[in-house]
Coordinates of C-alpha atoms and ligand atoms in Angstrom, one line a residue:
X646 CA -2.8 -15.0 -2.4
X647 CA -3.2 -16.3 -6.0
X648 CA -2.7 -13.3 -8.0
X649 CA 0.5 -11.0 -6.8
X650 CA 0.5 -7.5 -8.6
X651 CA 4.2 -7.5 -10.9
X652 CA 4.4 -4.0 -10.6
X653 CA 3.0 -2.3 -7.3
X654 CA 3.8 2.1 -7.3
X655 CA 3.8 3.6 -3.8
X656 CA 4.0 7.2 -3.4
X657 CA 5.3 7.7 0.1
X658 CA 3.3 10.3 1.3
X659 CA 3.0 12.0 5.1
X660 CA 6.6 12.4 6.9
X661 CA 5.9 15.7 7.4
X662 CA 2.9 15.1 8.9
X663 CA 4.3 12.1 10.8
X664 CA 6.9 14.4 12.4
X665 CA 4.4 17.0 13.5
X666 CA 2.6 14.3 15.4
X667 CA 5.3 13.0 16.9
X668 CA 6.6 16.5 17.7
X669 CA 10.1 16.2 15.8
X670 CA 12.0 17.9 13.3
X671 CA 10.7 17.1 9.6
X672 CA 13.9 15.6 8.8
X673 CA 13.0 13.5 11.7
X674 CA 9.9 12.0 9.4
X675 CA 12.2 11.7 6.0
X676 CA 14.8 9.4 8.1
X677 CA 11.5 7.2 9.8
X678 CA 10.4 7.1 5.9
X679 CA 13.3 5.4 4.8
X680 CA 12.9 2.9 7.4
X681 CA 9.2 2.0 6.0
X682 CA 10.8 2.2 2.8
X683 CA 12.8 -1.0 3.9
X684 CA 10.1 -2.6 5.4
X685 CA 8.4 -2.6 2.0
X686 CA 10.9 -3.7 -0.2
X687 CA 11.6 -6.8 2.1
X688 CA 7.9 -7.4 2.0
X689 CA 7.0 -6.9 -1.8
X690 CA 10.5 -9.3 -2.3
X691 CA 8.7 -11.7 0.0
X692 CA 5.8 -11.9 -2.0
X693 CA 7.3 -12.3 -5.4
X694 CA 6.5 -8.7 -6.8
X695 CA 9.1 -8.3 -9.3
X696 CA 8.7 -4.6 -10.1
X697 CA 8.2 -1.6 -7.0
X698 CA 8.5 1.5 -8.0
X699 CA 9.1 4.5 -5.4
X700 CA 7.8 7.5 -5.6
X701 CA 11.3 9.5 -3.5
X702 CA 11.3 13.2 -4.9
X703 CA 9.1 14.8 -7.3
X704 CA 10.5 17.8 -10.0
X705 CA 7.7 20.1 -7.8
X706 CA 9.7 19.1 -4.5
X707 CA 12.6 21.2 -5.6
X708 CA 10.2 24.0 -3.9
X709 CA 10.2 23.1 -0.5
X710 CA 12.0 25.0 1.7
X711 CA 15.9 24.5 1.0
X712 CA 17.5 23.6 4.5
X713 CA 14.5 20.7 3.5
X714 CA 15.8 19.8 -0.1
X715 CA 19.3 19.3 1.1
X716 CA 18.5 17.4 4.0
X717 CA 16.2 14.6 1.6
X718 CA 19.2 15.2 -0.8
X719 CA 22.0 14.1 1.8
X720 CA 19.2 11.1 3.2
X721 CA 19.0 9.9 -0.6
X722 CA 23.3 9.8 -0.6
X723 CA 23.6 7.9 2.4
X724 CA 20.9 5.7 1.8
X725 CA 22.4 4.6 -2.0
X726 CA 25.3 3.6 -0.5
X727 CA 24.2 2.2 2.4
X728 CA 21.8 0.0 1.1
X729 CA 22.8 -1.0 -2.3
X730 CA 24.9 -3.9 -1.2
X731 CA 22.0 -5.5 1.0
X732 CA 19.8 -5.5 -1.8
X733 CA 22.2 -6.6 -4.3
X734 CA 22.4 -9.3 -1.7
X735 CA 18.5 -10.1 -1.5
X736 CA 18.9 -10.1 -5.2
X737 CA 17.2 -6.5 -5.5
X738 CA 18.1 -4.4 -8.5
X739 CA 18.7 -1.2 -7.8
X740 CA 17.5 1.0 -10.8
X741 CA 16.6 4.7 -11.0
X742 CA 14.1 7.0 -12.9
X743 CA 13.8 10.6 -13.1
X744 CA 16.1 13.7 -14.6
X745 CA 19.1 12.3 -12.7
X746 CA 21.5 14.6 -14.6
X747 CA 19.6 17.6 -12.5
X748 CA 21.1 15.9 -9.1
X749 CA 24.5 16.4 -8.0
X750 CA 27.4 15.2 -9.4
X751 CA 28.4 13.4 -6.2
X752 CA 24.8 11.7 -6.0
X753 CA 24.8 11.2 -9.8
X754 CA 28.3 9.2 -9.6
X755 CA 26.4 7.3 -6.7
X756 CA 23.6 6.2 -8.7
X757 CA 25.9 5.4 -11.4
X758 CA 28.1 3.2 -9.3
X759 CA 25.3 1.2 -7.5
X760 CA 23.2 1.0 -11.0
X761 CA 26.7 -1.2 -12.3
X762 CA 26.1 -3.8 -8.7
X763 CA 26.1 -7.6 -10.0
X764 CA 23.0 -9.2 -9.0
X765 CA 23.6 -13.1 -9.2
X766 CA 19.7 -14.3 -8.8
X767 CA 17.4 -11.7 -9.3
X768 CA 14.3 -11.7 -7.9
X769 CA 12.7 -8.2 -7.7
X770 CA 14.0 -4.3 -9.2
X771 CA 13.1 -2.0 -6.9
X772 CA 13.1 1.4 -9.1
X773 CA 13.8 4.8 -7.2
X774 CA 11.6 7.5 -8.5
X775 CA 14.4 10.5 -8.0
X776 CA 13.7 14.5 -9.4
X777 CA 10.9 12.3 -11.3
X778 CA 7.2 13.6 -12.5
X779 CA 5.2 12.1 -14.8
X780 CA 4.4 14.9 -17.5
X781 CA 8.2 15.2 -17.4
X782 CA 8.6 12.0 -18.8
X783 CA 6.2 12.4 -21.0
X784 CA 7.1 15.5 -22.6
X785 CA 10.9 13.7 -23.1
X786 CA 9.3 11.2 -24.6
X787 CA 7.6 13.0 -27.2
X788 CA 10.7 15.6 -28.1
X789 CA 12.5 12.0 -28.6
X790 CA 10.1 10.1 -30.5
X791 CA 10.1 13.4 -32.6
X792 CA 14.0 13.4 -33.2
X793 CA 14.1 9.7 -34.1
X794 CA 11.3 10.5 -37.0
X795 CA 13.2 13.1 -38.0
X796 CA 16.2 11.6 -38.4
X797 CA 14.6 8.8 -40.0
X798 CA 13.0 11.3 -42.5
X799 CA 16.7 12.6 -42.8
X800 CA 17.9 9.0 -44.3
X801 CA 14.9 8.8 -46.3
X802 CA 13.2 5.5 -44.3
X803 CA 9.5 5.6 -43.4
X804 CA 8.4 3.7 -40.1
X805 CA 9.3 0.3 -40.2
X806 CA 7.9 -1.2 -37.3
X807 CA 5.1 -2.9 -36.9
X808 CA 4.1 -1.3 -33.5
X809 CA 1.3 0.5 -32.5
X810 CA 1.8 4.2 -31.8
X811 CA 1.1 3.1 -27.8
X812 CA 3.8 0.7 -27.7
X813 CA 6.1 2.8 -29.9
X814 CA 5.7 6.2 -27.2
X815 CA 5.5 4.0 -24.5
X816 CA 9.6 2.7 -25.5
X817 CA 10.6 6.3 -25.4
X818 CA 9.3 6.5 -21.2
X819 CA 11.8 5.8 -18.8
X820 CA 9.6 3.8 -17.6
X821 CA 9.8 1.1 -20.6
X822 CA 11.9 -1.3 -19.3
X823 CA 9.2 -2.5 -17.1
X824 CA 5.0 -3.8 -17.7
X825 CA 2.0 -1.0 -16.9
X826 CA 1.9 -0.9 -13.2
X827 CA -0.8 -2.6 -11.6
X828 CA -1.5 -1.7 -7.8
X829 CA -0.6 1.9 -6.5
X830 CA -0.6 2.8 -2.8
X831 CA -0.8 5.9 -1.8
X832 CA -0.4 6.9 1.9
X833 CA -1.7 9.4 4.4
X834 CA -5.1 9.8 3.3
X835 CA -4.4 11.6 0.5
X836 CA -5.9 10.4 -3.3
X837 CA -4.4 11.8 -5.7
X838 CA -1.4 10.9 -8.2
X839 CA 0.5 14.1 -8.0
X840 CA 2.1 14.0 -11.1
X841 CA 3.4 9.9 -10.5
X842 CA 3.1 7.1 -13.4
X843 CA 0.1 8.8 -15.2
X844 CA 1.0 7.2 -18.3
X845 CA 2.1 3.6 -16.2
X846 CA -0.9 3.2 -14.3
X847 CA -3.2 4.1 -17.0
X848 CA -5.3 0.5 -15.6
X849 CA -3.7 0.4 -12.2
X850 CA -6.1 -0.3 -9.6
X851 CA -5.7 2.7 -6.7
X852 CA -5.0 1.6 -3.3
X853 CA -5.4 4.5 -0.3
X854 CA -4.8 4.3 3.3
X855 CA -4.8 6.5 6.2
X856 CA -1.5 5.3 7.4
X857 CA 1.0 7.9 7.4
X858 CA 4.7 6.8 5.0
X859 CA 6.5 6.2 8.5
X860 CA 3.7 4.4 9.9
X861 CA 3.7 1.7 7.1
X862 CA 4.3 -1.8 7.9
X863 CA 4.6 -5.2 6.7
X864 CA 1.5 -5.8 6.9
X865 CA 0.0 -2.7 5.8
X866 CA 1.6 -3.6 2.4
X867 CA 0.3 -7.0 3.0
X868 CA -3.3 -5.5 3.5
X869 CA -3.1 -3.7 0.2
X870 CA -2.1 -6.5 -1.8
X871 CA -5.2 -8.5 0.1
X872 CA -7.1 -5.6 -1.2
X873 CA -5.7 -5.8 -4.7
X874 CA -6.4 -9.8 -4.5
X875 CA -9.9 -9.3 -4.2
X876 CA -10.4 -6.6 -7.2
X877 CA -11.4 -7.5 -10.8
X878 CA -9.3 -6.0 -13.7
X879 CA -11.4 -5.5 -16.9
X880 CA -8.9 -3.1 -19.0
X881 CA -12.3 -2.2 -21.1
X882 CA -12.6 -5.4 -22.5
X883 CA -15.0 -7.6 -19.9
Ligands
IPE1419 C1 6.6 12.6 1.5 O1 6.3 13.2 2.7 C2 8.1 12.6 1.2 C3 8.5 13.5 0.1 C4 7.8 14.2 -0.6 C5 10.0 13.5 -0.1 P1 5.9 14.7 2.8 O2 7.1 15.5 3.2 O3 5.2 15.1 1.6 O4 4.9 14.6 4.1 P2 3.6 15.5 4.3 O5 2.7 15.3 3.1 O6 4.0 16.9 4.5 O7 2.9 14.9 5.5
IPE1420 C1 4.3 13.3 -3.7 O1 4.0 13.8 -2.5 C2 5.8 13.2 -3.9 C3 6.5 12.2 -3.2 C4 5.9 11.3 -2.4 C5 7.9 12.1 -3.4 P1 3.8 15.3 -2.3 O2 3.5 15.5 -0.8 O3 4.9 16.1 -2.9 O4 2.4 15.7 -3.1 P2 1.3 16.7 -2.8 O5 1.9 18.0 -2.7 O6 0.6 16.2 -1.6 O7 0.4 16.6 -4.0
MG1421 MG1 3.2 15.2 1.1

């Protein structure tokens, strides 16, 4: 495949569903989701995407039921620690978006700890989308882009960069440490964003499947970047 996607955006969607199939717990269908959540990351490193960006818990997940919320919460604690070596290993950054100071303290020292891991080569970030929605971004974004004007009011010094008002917001997202995304997946038949990247993916090109999050394999991702391969970006200009 000549043209890789930099950033792909998956939002993992259908473990509950998955576990009512199978006849199992829900947590049953969280734990089998981390497990495609591997598979993915090993495949989007093996293909040379540099940025994938996990959609894990949104700010509306907070009401599910709570015996369900704590059991994702623990998942997330285990899986931080577990894995964050391994990927340092693979050469994997682990990085995290989302109002992280709304998590626990035990899960926010966590994140802090693994976010500090020396990568020697890197070769891909993979970016965990945690108590993260998009409009929540957004709305930071804007109450800081208003403070830094005021302040800069304050001091008496107009705007003295030479950016566009796009590129100015945009460095106020969490999200500005990486390029637009360009290829989202979404799983389980679902097509919709629910609140994920609406500013990002702004010229993404929207990738749907049937399969189910625990259901996803190797070559399901490798399917959707076939898919993506075969599409022709315009961004309004061609
Ligand atoms: C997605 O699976 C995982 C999270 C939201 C954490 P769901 O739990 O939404 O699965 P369905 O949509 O009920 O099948
Ligand atoms: C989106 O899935 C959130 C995550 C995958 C973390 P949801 O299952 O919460 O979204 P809806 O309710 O189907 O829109
Ligand atoms: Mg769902």
């Amino acid at each position: 495949m000549d043209n890789i996607p930099t950033h792909v955006a998956i939002i993992m969607d259908g473990n509950g569903r998955w576990a009512t199939r199978e006849g199992v717990e829900k947590v049953e269908g969280h734990k089998r989701g981390v497990d495609s959540l591997r598979n993915a990351v090993k495949a989007a490193n093996d293909w040379g995407v540099k940025f994938l960006t996990v959609y894990a818990f949104s700010t509306e997940n907070w009401g599910r039921p709570a015996d369900e919320v704590k059991a994702l919460m623990e998942l997330f604690s285990i899986v931080v620690i577990r894995e964050a070596q391994e990927l340092a290993k693979a050469g994997i950054r682990l990085s995290f978006i989302g109002a992280i100071d709304e998590l626990s303290t035990t899960l926010q020292e966590q994140i802090e700890e693994v976010s500090k891991i020396y990568i020697e080569k890197e070769k891909m970030t993979l970016v965990v989308a945690m108590n993260y929605s998009a409009r929540w971004d957004i709305v930071n974004a804007a109450k800081k882009m208003v403070k830094q004007s005021e302040l800069r009011k304050a001091v008496n010094r107009g705007v003295e960069s030479n950016r566009s008002d796009v590129e100015e917001f945009s460095s106020y997202l969490s999200t500005s440490f990486m390029p637009d995304v360009d290829l989202v997946i979404r799983t389980s038949s679902e097509q919709r964003l629910s609140n994920f990247m609406l500013w990002e993916s702004a010229y993404a090109e929207l990738y749907f499947t049937d399969k189910l999050w625990p259901d996803f394999s190797k070559e399901d991702f490798a399917k959707a970047l076939e898919w993506y391969n075969g599409r022709q970006r315009r961004f309004g200009i061609r």
